[in-house]
PDB file of C-alpha atoms in Angstrom:
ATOM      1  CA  UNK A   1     -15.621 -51.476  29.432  1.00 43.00           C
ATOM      2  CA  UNK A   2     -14.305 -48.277  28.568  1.00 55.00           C
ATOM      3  CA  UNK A   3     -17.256 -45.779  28.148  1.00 80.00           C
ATOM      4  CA  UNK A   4     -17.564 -43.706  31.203  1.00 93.00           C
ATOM      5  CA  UNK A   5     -21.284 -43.806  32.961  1.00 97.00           C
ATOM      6  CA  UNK A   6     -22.657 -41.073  35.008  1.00 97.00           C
ATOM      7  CA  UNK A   7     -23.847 -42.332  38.246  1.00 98.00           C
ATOM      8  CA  UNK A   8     -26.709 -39.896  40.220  1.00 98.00           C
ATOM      9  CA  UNK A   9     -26.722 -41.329  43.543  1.00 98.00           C
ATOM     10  CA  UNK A  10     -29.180 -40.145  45.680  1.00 98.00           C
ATOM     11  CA  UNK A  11     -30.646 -40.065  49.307  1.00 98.00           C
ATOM     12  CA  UNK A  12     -34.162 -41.394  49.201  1.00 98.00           C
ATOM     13  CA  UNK A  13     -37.341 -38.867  50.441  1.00 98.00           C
ATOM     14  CA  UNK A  14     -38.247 -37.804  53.560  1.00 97.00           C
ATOM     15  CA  UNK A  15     -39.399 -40.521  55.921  1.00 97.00           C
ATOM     16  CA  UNK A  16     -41.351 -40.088  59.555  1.00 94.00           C
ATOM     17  CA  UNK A  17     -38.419 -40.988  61.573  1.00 95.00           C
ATOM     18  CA  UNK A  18     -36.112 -38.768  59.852  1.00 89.00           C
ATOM     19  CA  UNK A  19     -38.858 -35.487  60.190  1.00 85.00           C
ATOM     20  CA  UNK A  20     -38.482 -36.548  63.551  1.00 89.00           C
ATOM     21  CA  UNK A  21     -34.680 -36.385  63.540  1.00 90.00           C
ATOM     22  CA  UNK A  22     -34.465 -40.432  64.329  1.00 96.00           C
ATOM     23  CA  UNK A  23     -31.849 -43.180  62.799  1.00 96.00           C
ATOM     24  CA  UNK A  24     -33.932 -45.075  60.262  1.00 96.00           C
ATOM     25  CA  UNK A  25     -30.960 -47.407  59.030  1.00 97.00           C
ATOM     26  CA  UNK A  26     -31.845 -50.725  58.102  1.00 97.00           C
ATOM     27  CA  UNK A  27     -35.287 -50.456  59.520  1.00 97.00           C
ATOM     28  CA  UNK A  28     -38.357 -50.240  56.854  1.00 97.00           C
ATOM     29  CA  UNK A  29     -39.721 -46.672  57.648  1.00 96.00           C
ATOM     30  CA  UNK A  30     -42.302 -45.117  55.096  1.00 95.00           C
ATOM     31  CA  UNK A  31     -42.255 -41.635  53.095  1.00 97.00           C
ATOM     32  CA  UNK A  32     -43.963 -38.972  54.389  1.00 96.00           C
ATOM     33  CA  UNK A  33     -46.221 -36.545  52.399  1.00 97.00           C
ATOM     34  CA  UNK A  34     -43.170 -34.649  52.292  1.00 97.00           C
ATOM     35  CA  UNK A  35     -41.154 -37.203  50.950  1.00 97.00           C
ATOM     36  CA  UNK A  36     -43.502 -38.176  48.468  1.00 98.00           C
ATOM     37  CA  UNK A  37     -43.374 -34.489  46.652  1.00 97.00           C
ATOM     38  CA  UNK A  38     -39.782 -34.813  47.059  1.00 97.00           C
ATOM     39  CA  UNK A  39     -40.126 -38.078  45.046  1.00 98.00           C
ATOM     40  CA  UNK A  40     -42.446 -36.422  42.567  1.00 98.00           C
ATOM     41  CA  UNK A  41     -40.290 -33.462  42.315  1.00 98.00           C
ATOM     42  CA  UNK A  42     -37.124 -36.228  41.169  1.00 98.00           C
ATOM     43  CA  UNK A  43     -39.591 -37.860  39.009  1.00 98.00           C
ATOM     44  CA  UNK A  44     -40.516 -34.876  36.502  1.00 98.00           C
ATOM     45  CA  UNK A  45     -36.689 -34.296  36.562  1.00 98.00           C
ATOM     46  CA  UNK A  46     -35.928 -37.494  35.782  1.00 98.00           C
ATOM     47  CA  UNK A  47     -38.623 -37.287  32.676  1.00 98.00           C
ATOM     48  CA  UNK A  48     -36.045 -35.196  30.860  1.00 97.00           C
ATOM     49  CA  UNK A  49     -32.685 -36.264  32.141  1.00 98.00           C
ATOM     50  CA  UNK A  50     -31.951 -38.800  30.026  1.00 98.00           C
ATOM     51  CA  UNK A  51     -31.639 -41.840  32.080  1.00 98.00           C
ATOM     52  CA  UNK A  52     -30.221 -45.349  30.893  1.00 98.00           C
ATOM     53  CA  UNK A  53     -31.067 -46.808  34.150  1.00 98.00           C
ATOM     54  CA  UNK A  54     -32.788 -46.359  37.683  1.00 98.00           C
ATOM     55  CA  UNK A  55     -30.962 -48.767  40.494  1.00 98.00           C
ATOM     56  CA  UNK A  56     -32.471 -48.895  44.386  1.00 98.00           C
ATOM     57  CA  UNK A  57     -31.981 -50.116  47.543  1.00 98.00           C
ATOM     58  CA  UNK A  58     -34.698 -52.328  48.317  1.00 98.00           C
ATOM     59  CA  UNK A  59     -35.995 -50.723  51.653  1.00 98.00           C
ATOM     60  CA  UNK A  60     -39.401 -49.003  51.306  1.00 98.00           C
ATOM     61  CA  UNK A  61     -38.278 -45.456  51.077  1.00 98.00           C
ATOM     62  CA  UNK A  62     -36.485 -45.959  48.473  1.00 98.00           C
ATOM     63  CA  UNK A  63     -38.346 -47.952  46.278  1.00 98.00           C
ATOM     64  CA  UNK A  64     -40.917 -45.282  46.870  1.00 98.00           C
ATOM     65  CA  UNK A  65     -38.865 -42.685  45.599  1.00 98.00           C
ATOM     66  CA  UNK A  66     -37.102 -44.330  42.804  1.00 98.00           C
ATOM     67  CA  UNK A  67     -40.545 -45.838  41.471  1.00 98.00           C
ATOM     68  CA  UNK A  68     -41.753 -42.414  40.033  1.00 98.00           C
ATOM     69  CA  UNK A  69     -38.900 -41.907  38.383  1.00 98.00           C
ATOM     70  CA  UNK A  70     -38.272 -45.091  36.269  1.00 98.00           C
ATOM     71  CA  UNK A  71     -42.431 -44.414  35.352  1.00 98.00           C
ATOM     72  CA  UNK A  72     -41.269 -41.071  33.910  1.00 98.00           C
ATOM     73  CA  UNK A  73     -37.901 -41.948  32.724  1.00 98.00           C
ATOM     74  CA  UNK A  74     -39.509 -45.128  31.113  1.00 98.00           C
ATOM     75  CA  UNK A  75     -36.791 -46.981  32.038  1.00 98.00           C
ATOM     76  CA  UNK A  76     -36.908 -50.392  34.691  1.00 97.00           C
ATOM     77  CA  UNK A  77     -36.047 -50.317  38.068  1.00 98.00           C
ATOM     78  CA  UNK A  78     -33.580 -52.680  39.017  1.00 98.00           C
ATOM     79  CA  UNK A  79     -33.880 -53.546  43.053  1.00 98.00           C
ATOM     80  CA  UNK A  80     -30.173 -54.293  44.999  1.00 98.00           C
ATOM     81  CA  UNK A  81     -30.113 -55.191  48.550  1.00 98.00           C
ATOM     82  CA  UNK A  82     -26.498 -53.574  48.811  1.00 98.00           C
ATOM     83  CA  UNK A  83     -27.955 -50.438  48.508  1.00 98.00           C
ATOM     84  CA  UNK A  84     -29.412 -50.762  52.082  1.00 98.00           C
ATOM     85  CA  UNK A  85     -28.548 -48.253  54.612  1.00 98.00           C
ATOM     86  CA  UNK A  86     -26.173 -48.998  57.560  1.00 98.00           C
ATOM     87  CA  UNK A  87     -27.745 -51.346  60.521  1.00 98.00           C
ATOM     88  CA  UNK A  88     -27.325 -48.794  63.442  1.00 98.00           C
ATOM     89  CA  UNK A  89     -28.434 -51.711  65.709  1.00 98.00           C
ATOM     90  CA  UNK A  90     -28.930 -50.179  69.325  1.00 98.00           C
ATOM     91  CA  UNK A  91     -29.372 -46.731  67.749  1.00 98.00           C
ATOM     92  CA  UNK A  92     -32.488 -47.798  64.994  1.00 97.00           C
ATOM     93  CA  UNK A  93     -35.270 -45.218  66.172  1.00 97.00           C
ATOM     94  CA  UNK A  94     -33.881 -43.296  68.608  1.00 97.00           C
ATOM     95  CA  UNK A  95     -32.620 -39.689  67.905  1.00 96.00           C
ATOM     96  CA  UNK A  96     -29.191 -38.365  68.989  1.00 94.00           C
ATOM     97  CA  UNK A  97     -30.127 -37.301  72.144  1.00 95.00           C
ATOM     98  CA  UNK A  98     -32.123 -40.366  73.443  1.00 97.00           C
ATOM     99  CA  UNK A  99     -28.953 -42.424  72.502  1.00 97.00           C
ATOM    100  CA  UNK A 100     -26.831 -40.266  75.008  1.00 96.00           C
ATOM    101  CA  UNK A 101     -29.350 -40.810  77.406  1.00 96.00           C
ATOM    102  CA  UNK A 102     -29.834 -45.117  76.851  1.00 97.00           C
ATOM    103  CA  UNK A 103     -26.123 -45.715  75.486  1.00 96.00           C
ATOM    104  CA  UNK A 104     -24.287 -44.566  77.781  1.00 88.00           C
ATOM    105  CA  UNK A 105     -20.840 -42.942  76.190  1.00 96.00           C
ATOM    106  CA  UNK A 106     -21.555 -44.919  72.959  1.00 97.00           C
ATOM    107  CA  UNK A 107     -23.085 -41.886  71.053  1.00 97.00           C
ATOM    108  CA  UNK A 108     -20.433 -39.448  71.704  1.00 96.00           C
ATOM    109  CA  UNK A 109     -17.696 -41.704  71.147  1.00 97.00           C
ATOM    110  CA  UNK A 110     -19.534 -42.564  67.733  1.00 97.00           C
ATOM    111  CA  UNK A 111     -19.595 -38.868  66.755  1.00 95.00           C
ATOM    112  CA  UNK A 112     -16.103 -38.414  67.355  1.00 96.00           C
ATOM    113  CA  UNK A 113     -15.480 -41.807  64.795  1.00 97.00           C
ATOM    114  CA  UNK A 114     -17.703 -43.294  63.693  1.00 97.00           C
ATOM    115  CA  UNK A 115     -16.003 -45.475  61.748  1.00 97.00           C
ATOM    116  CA  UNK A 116     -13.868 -47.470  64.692  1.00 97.00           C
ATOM    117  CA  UNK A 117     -16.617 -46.858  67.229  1.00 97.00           C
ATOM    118  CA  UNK A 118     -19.843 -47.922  65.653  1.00 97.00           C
ATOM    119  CA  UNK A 119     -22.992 -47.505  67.830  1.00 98.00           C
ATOM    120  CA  UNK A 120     -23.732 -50.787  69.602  1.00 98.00           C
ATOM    121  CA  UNK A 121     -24.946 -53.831  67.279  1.00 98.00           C
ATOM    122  CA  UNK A 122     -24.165 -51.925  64.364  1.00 98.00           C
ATOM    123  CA  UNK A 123     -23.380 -53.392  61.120  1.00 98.00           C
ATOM    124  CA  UNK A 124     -19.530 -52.788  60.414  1.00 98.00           C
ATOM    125  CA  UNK A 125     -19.180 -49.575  58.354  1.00 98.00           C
ATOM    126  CA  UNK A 126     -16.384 -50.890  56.037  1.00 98.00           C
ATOM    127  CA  UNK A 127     -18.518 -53.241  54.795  1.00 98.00           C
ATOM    128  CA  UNK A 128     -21.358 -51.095  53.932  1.00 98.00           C
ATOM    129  CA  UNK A 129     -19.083 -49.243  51.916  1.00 97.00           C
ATOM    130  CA  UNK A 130     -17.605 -52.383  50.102  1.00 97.00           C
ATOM    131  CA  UNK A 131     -21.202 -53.459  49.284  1.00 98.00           C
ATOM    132  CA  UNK A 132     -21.955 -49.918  48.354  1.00 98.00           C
ATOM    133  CA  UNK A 133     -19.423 -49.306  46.170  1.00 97.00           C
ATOM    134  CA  UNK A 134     -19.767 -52.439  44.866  1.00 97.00           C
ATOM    135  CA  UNK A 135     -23.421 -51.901  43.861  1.00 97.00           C
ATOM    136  CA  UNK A 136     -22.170 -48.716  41.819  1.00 97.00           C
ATOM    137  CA  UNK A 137     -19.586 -50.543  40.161  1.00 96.00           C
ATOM    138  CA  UNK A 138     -22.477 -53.433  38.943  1.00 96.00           C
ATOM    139  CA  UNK A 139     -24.930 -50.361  37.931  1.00 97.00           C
ATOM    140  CA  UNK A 140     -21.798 -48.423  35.810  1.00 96.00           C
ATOM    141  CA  UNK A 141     -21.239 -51.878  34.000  1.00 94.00           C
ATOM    142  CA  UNK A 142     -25.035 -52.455  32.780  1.00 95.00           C
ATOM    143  CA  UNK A 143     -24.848 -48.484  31.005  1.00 96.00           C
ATOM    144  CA  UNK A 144     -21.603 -48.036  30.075  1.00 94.00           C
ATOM    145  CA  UNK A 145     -21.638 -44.661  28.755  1.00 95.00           C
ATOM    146  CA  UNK A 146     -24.845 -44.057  29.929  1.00 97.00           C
ATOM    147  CA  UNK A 147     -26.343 -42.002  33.142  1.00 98.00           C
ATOM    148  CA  UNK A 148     -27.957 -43.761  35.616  1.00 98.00           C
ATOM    149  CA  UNK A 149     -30.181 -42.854  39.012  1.00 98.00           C
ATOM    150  CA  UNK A 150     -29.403 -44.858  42.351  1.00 98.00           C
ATOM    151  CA  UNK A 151     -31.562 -44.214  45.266  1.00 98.00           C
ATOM    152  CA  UNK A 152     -29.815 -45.146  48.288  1.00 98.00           C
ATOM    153  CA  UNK A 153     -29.538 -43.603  52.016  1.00 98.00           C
ATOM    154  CA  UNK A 154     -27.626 -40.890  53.855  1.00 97.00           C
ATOM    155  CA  UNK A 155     -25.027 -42.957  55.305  1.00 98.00           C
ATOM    156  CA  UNK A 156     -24.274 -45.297  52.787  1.00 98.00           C
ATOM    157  CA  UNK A 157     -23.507 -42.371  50.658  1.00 98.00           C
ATOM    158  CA  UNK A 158     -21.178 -40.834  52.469  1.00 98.00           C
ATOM    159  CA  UNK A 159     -19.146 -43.741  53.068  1.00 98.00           C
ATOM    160  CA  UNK A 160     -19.109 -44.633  49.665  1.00 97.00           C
ATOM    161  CA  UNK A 161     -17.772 -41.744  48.783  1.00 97.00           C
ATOM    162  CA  UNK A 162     -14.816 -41.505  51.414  1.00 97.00           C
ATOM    163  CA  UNK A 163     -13.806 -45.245  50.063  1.00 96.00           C
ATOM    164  CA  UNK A 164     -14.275 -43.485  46.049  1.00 95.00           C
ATOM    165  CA  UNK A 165     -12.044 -40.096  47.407  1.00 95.00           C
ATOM    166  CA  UNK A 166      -9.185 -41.930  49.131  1.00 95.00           C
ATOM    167  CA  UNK A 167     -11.003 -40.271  52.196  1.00 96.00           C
ATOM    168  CA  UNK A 168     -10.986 -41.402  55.937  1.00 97.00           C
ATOM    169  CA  UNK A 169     -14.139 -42.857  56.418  1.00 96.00           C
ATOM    170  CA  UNK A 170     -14.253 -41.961  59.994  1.00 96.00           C
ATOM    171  CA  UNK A 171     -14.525 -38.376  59.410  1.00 96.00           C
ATOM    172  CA  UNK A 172     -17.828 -38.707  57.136  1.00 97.00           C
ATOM    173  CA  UNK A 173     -19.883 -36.894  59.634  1.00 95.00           C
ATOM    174  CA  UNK A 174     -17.374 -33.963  59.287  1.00 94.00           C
ATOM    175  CA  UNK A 175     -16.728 -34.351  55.051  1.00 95.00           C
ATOM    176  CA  UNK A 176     -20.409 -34.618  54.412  1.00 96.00           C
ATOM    177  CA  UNK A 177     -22.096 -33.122  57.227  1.00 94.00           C
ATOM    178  CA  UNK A 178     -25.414 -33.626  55.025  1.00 93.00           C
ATOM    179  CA  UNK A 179     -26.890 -35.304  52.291  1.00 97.00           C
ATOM    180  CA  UNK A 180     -30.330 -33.493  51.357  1.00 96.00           C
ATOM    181  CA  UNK A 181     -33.178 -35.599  50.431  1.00 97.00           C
ATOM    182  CA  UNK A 182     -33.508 -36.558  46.679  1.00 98.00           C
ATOM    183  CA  UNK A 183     -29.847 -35.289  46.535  1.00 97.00           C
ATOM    184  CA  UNK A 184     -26.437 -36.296  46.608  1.00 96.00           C
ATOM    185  CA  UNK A 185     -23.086 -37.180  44.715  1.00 98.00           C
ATOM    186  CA  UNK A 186     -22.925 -37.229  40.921  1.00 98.00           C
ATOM    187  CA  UNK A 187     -20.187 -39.153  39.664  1.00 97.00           C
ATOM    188  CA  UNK A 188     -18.235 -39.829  36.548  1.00 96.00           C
ATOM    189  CA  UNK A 189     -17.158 -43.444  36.641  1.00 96.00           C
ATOM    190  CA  UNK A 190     -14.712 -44.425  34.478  1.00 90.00           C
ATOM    191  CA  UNK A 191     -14.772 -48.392  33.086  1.00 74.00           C
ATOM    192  CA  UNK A 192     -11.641 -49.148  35.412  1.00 72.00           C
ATOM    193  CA  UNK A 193     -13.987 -48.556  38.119  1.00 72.00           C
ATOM    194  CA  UNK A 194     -11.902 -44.915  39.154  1.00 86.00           C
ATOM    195  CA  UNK A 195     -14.745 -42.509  40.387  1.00 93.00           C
ATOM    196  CA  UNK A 196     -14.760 -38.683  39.983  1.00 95.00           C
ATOM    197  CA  UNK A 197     -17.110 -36.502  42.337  1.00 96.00           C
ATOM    198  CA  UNK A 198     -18.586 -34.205  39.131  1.00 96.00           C
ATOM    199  CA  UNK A 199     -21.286 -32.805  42.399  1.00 97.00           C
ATOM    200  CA  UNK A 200     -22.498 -32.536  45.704  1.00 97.00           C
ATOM    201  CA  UNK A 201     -26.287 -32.256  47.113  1.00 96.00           C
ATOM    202  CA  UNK A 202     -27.046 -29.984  44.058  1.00 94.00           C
ATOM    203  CA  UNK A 203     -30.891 -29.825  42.898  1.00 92.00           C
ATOM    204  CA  UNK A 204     -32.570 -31.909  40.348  1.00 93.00           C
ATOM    205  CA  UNK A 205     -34.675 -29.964  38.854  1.00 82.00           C
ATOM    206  CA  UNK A 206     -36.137 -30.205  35.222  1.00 80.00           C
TER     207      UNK A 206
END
């Protein structure tokens, strides 16, 4: 393949544990009314963006969110477990400072690194980015030269994107401090599998 494909790969909408500021990862949390307009605002974007494809983690939130916008694209959505966010294991539905408070010096070491101190029971964060980045490279190769959605999650994002950049994973927190909902990275992937960062958390709008 030599046709470069435009990957949009976005954090899913709003969910009640993150309103409330708590770690969703791997657990199945729903959209909130929020996050549904969020999803309906991606969708009438999505009606004119020209879109060869719509890829999403299977988890709830963002089937939700990608759902709307394969309707209005009129284009299939394809599901991949790889997409998945990060198991935070001891940390799933607690917010930051309830983890100080039950992990003991877990949560602050995490901040500092994330990356060599995962919270406790968490699923190793290299490998969320191999699977991660190998999901990308699966979705690029179905549309070459096309542009394609992917609704994944917040941290899966980011540490997809330090493995693209040649960046040190363990300062993620620091790189991308944020990834808005129905945002994220736009990327031009070339058919070598070498990834470009064309944008950042910049709107979709029609």
């Amino acid at each position: 393949m030599t046709d470069a494909t435009e990957l949009i790969v976005v954090r899913h909408g709003e969910t009640v544990w993150h309103a409330e500021n708590r770690y969703a990862g791997s657990s199945d949390i729903a959209l909130t009314e929020e996050g549904v307009r969020q999803a309906e605002a991606l969708a009438r974007w999505a009606a004119t963006a020209g879109l060869s494809g719509v890829v999403s983690s299977t988890l709830s939130r963002s089937a939700g969110t990608a759902a709307p916008a394969g309707e209005a694209a009129g284009v299939p959505v394809a599901a991949d477990p790889r997409l998945v966010e990060q198991d935070f294991g001891q940390g799933e539905g607690l917010t930051s400072a309830e983890m100080r408070e039950r992990l003991g010096g877990a949560r602050e070491r995490f901040e500092l690194d994330p990356l060599r101190n995962p919270l406790p029971g968490s699923e190793d964060p290299v490998k969320v980015a191999e699977r991660g980045v190998a999901a990308l490279a699966d979705a690029a190769r179905a549309h070459p030269g096309g542009k394609v959605l992917v609704v994944a999650h917040g941290t899966l994002i980011r540490l997809v994107l330090c493995r693209l950049l040649g960046m040190d994973a363990g300062r993620y927190r620091r790189a991308f401090p944020e990834v808005g909902n129905c945002r994220g990275a736009r990327l031009h992937w070339k058919g070598d599998g070498e990834a470009g960062l064309l944008g950042f958390n910049e709107p979709l709008e029609p």
